[in-house]
XYZ file of C-alpha atoms in Angstrom:
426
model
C -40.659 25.666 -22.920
C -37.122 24.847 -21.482
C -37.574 21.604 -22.381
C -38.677 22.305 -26.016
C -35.315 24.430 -26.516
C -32.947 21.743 -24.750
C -29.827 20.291 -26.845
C -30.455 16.772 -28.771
C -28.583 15.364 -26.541
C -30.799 16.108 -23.624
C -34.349 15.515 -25.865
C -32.394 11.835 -26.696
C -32.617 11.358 -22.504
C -35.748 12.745 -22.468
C -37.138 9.770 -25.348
C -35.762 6.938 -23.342
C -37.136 8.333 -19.983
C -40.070 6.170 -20.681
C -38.484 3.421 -20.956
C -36.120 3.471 -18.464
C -39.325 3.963 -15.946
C -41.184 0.807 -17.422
C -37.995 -1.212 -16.437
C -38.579 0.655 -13.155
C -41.948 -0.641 -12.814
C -41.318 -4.052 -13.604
C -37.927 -4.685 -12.113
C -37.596 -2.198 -9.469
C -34.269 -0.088 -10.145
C -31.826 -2.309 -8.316
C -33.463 -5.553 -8.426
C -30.689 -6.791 -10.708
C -27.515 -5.368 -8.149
C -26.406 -8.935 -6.561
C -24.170 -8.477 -3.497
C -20.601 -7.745 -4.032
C -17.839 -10.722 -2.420
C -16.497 -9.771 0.569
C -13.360 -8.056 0.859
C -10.894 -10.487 1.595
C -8.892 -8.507 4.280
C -11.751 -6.289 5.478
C -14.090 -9.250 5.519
C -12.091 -11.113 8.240
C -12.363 -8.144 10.648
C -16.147 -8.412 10.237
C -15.872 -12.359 10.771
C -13.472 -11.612 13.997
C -16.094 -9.047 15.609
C -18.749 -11.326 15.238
C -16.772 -13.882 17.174
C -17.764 -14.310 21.268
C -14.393 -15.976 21.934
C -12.537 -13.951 24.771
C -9.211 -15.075 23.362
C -10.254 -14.389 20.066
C -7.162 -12.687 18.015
C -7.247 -10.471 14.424
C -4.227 -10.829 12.506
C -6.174 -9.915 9.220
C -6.040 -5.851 8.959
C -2.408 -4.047 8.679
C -3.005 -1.528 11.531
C -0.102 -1.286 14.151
C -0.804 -1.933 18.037
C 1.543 -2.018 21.103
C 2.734 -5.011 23.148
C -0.790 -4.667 25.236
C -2.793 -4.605 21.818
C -4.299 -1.366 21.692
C -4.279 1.233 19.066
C -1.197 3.445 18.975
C -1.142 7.535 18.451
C 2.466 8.673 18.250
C 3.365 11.091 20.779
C 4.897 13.392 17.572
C 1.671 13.194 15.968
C -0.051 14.309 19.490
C 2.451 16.975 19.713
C 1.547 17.860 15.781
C -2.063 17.939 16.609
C -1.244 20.474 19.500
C 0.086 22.922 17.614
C -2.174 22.556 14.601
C -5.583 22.916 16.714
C -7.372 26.286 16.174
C -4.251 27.784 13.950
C -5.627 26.945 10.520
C -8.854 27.660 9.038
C -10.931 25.015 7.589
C -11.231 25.951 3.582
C -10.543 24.062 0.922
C -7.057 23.043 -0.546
C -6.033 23.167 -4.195
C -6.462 20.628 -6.262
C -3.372 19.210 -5.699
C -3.122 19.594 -1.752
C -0.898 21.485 0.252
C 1.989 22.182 -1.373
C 4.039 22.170 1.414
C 3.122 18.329 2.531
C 4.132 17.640 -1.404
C 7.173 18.702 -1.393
C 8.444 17.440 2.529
C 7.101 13.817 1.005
C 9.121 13.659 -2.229
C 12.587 14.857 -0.015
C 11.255 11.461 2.718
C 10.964 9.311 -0.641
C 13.663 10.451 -3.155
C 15.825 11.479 -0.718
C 16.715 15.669 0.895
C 19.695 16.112 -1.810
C 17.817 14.326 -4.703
C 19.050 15.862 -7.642
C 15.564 15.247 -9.373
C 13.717 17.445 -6.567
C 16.386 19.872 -6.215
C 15.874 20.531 -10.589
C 12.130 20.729 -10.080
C 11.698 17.433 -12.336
C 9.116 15.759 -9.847
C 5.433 16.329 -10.901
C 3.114 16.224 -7.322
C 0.184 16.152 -5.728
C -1.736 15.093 -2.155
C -3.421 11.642 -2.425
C -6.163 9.573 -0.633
C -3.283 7.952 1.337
C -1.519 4.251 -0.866
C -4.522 3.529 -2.419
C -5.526 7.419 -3.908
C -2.310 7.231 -5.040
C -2.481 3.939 -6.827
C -5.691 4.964 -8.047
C -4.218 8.210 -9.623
C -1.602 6.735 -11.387
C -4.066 3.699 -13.241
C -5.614 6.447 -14.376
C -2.905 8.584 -15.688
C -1.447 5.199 -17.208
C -4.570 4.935 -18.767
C -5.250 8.340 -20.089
C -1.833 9.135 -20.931
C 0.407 6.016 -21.493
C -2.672 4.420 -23.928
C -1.943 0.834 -24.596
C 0.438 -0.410 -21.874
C 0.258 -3.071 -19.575
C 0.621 -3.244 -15.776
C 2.510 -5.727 -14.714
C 1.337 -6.671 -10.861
C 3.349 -9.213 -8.605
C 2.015 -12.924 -7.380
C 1.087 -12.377 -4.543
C 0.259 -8.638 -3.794
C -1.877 -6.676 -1.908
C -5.108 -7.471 -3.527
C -6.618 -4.269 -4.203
C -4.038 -4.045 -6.646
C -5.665 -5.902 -8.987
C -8.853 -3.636 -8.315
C -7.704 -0.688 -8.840
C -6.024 -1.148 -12.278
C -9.457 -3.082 -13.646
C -11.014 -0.423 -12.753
C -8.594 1.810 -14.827
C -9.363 -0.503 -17.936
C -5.570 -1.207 -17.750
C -4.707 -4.478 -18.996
C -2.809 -6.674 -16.178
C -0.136 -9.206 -16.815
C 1.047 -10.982 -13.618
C 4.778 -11.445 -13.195
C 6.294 -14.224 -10.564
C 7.708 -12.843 -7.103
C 7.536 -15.547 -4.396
C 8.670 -18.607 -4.411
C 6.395 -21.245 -2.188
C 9.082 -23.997 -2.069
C 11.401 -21.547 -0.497
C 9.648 -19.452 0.983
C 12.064 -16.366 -0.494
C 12.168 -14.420 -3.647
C 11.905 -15.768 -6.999
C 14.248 -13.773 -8.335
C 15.594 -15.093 -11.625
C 11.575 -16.235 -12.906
C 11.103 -13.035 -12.012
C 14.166 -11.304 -14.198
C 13.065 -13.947 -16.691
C 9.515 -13.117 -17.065
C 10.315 -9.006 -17.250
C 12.366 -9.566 -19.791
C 9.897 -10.413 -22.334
C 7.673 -7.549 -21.440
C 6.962 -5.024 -24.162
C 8.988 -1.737 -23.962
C 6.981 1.027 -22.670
C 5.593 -1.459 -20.046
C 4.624 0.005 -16.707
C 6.197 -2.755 -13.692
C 4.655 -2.405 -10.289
C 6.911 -2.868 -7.087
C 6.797 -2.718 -4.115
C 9.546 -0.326 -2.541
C 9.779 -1.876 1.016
C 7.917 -4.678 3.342
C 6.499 -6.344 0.118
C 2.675 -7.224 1.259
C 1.592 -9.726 2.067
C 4.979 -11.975 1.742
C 7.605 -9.431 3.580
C 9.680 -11.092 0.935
C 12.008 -7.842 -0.262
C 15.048 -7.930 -3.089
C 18.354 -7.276 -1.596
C 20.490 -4.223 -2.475
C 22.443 -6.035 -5.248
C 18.801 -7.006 -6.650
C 17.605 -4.139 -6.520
C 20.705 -2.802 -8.570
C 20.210 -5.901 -11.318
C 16.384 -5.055 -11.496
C 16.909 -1.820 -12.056
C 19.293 -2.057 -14.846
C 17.258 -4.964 -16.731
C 14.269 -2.092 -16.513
C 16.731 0.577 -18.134
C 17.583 -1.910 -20.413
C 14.186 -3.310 -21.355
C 12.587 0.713 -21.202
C 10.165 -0.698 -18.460
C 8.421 1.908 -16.455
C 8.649 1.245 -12.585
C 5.284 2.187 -10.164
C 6.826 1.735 -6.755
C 4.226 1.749 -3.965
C 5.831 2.747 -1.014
C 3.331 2.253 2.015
C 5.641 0.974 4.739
C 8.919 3.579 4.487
C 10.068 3.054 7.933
C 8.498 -0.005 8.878
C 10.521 -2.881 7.346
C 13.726 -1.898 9.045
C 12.812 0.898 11.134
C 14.956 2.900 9.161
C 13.792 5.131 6.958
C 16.353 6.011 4.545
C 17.398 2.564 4.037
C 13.727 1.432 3.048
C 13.601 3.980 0.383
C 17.223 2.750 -1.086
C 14.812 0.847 -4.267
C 13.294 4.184 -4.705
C 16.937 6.144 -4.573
C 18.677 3.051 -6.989
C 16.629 3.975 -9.778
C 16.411 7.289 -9.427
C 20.162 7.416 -9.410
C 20.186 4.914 -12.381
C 17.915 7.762 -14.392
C 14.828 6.280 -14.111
C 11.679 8.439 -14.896
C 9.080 6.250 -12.848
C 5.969 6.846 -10.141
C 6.207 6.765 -6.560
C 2.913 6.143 -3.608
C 3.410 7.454 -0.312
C 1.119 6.653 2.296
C 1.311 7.993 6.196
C -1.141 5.362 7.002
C 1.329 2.543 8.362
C 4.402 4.731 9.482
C 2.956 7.345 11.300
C -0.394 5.848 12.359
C -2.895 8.190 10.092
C -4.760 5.637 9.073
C -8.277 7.170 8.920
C -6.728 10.331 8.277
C -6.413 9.147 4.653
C -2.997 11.083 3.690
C -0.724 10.585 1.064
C 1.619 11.973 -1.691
C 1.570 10.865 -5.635
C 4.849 11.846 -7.548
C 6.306 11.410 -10.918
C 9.561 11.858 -11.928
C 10.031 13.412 -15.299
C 12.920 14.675 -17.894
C 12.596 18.787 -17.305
C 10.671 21.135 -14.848
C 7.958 22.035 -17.803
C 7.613 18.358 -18.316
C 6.906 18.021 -14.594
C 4.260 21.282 -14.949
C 2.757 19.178 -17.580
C 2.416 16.409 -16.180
C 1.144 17.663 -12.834
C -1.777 19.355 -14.500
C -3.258 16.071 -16.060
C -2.536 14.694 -12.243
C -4.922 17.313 -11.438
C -7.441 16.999 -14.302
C -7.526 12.939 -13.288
C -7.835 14.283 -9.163
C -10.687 16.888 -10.089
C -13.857 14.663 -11.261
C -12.793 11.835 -8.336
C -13.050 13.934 -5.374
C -12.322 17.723 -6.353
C -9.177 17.830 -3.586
C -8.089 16.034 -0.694
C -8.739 16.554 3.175
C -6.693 18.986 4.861
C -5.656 18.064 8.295
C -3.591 14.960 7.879
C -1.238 16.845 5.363
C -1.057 19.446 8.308
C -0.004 16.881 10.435
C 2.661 15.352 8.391
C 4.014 18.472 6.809
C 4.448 19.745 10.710
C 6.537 16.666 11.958
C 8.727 16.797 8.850
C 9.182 20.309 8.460
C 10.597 20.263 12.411
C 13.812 18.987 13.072
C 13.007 17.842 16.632
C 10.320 16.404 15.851
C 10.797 14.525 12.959
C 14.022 13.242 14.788
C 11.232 11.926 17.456
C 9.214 10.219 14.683
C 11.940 8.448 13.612
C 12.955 7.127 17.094
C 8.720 6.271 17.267
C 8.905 4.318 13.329
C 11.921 2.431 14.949
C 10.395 1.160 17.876
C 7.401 0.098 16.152
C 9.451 -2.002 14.044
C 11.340 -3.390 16.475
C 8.687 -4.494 18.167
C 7.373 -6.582 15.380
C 10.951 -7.960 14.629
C 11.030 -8.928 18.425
C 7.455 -10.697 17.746
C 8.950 -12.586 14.444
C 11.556 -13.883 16.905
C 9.383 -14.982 19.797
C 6.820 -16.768 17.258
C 9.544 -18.805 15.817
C 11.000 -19.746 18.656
C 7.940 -20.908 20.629
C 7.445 -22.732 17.425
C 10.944 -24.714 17.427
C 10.196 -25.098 21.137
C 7.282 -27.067 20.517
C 9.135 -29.661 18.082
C 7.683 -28.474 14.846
C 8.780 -30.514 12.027
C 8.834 -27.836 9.890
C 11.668 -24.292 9.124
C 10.055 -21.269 10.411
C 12.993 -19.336 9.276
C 11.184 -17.696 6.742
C 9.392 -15.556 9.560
C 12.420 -13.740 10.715
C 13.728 -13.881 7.107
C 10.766 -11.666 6.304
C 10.354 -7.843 7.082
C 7.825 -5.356 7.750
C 4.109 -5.819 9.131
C 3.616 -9.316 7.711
C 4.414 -12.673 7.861
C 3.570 -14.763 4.876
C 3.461 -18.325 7.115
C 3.090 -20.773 4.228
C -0.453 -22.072 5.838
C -2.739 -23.699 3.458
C -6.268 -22.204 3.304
C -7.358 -25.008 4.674
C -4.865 -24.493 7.916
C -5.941 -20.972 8.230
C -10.051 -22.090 8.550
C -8.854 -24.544 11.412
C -7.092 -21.679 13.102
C -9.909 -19.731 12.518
C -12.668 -22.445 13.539
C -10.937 -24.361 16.199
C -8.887 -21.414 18.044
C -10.586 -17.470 17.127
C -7.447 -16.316 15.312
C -8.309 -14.619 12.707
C -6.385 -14.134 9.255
C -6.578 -14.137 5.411
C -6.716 -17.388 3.892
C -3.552 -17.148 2.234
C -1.798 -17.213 5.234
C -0.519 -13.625 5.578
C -0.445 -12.863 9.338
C -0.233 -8.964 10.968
C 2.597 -9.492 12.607
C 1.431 -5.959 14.304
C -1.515 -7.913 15.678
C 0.902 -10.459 17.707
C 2.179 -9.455 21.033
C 3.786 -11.374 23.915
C 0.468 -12.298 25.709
C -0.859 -14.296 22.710
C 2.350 -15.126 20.913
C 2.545 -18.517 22.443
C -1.151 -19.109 21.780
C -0.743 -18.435 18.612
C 2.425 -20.832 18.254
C 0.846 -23.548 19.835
C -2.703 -23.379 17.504
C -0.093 -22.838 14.469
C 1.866 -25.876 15.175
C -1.357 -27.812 15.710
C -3.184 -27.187 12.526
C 0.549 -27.650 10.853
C 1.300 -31.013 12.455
C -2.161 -33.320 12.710
């Protein structure tokens, strides 16, 4: 009888039941699911495990180790984790997080005196670390800026592209690195920006650009963000490395605070993944700046809606541990002091690979590799180099040549020189 009474909708479902179930029994229900490609970055840490090689090295995945190439857990997260055991309960946060860990992430990215945060004009909420917030934002493009294009880098971090296809927001791919110098390709770039609609959305990224570690300078920075002004382009800045490219982390938001300062409405990603070592913790902050405080209340709530049907709210106990290092003096003062020797050590590491290099007589500049910042190196190896590395020597990286610099350490840095000017040289 419950069936007899059901909506048209559901009696519609209920006539093509049949069918569907014939299809069943002649196709199976998954017979037609072919196996999806490999990710190209997660897919070389499968290739690397498989591998018997004793000297075998992974400089695929961006996760940070020390000089003996192990795992690092900051001592201020260990301390965080101390005080956070057995103090909280375990229920579930709002929608949009906790509150607190919002609002301790938009002062680290826009700055503690921002005028924006201190007038209430930033809309918030907790993400799925760099690529919930990503995720969040394709969708509120979609949804609520209806027709415009994302315009994505060459080369970025390839889930990029995934994330806005799966948005349904049309890409257009603007020109960022330069292969003949191994730098920025900064006036194709200007140049190609120019001719974008107005209302386009511009993706950038804020600090450590990945994979190249090819950044703008200041007075770039400045030039880009007045063309945007000019143009009414939109800025996305994904900020997953704050910290990391210089070990300084108010200098490697200065993108972030130019445009703000400029007036720029735009959206900001914040991950903890990279700069305090959370990466399974899967922590994050999604922000956009907007003209008035009920603009901002606005806007939050759609954040929300778009956060409700993907995964109803985010986990709890990475926000705790962020929002109690930054909410401390002392100890955010010690995470700082942790961020900056992380990246020093992979500065060091740039410097040590290209001088074993130039030690060996390599034909070719390696400048570019202390040139670059942040985790990665983008070597200039042609895919076909990178499968002799792979093949002939265990080391084990994407095929466009991006290495993890936070993979390289001075036991195999020389190893790694040597196979590097081998493939590069014969």
């Amino acid at each position: 009888m419950a069936i007899q009474r059901s909506s048209g909708v559901a009696s519609l479902a209920l006539r093509a039941l049949p069918a569907a179930r014939t299809f069943a029994s002649q196709a199976g229900w998954f017979g037609h699911v072919p196996e999806a490609p490999r990710d190209p970055i997660l897919g070389v840490t499968e290739k690397y495990l498989a591998d018997t090689n004793p000297l075998k090295m992974n400089l695929g995945v961006g996760a940070y180790r020390d000089d003996s190439g192990q795992p690092v857990v900051l001592r201020s997260v260990r301390e965080a984790e101390r005080r956070v055991a057995g103090s909280n309960f375990m229920e579930y946060l709002p929608i949009g997080g906790h509150r607190q860990f919002c609002e301790d992430s938009v002062k680290l990215g826009y700055g503690e005196d921002a005028e924006v945060v201190a007038g209430k004009q930033v809309a918030m909420i907790q993400s799925l670390s760099g690529t919930g917030s990503c995720r969040l934002f394709a969708e509120f493009q979609g949804h609520w800026m209806k027709g415009s294009k994302i315009y994505i880098p060459n080369p970025t971090w390839s889930n990029h592209h995934n994330i806005w296809r799966d948005a349904h927001v049309e890409e257009v791919i603007y020109p960022y690195y330069n292969k003949e110098t191994r730098g920025l390709d900064f006036e194709r770039m200007c140049d190609t920006l120019s001719q974008a609609p107005a209302g386009s959305v511009v993706l950038l990224h804020a600090c450590a650009h990945n994979p190249t570690g090819v950044d703008p300078t200041r007075e770039q920075w400045q030039e880009l963000s007045k063309l945007m002004l000019e143009k009414r382009l939109f800025p996305c800045m994904d900020m997953a490395y704050q910290g990391f490219a210089t070990g300084d982390c108010e200098r490697d938001a200065q993108a972030v605070r130019i445009f703000v300062k400029d007036g720029h409405r735009l959206a900001l990603s914040q991950s903890y993944a990279k700069n305090m070592g959370l990466y399974g913790q899967r922590v994050g902050c999604f922000s956009i700046v907007c003209d008035s405080p009920a603009e901002a209340k606005a806007v939050e709530s759609q954040m929300k809606a778009l956060a409700r049907p993907m995964y109803s709210n985010p986990p709890l106990h990475g926000a705790l541990l962020v929002h109690t290092i930054l909410s401390d003096p002392e100890l955010k003062q010690q995470w700082y002091g942790e961020v900056k020797g992380m990246a020093d050590r992979i500065i060091s590491m740039r410097s040590l690979l290209r001088q074993n290099l130039e030690s060996l007589g390599s034909p070719h500049s390696w400048q570019h590799i202390t040139d670059q910042i942040g985790m990665f190196c983008f070597t200039g190896l042609t895919p076909e180099q990178v499968d002799r590395l792979t093949g002939e020597y265990s080391i084990y990286l994407t095929r466009n040549g991006r290495i993890s610099m936070a993979g390289v350490n001075s036991g195999n840095v020389g190893r790694l020189a040597e196979a590097i000017h081998k493939v590069t040289t014969a």
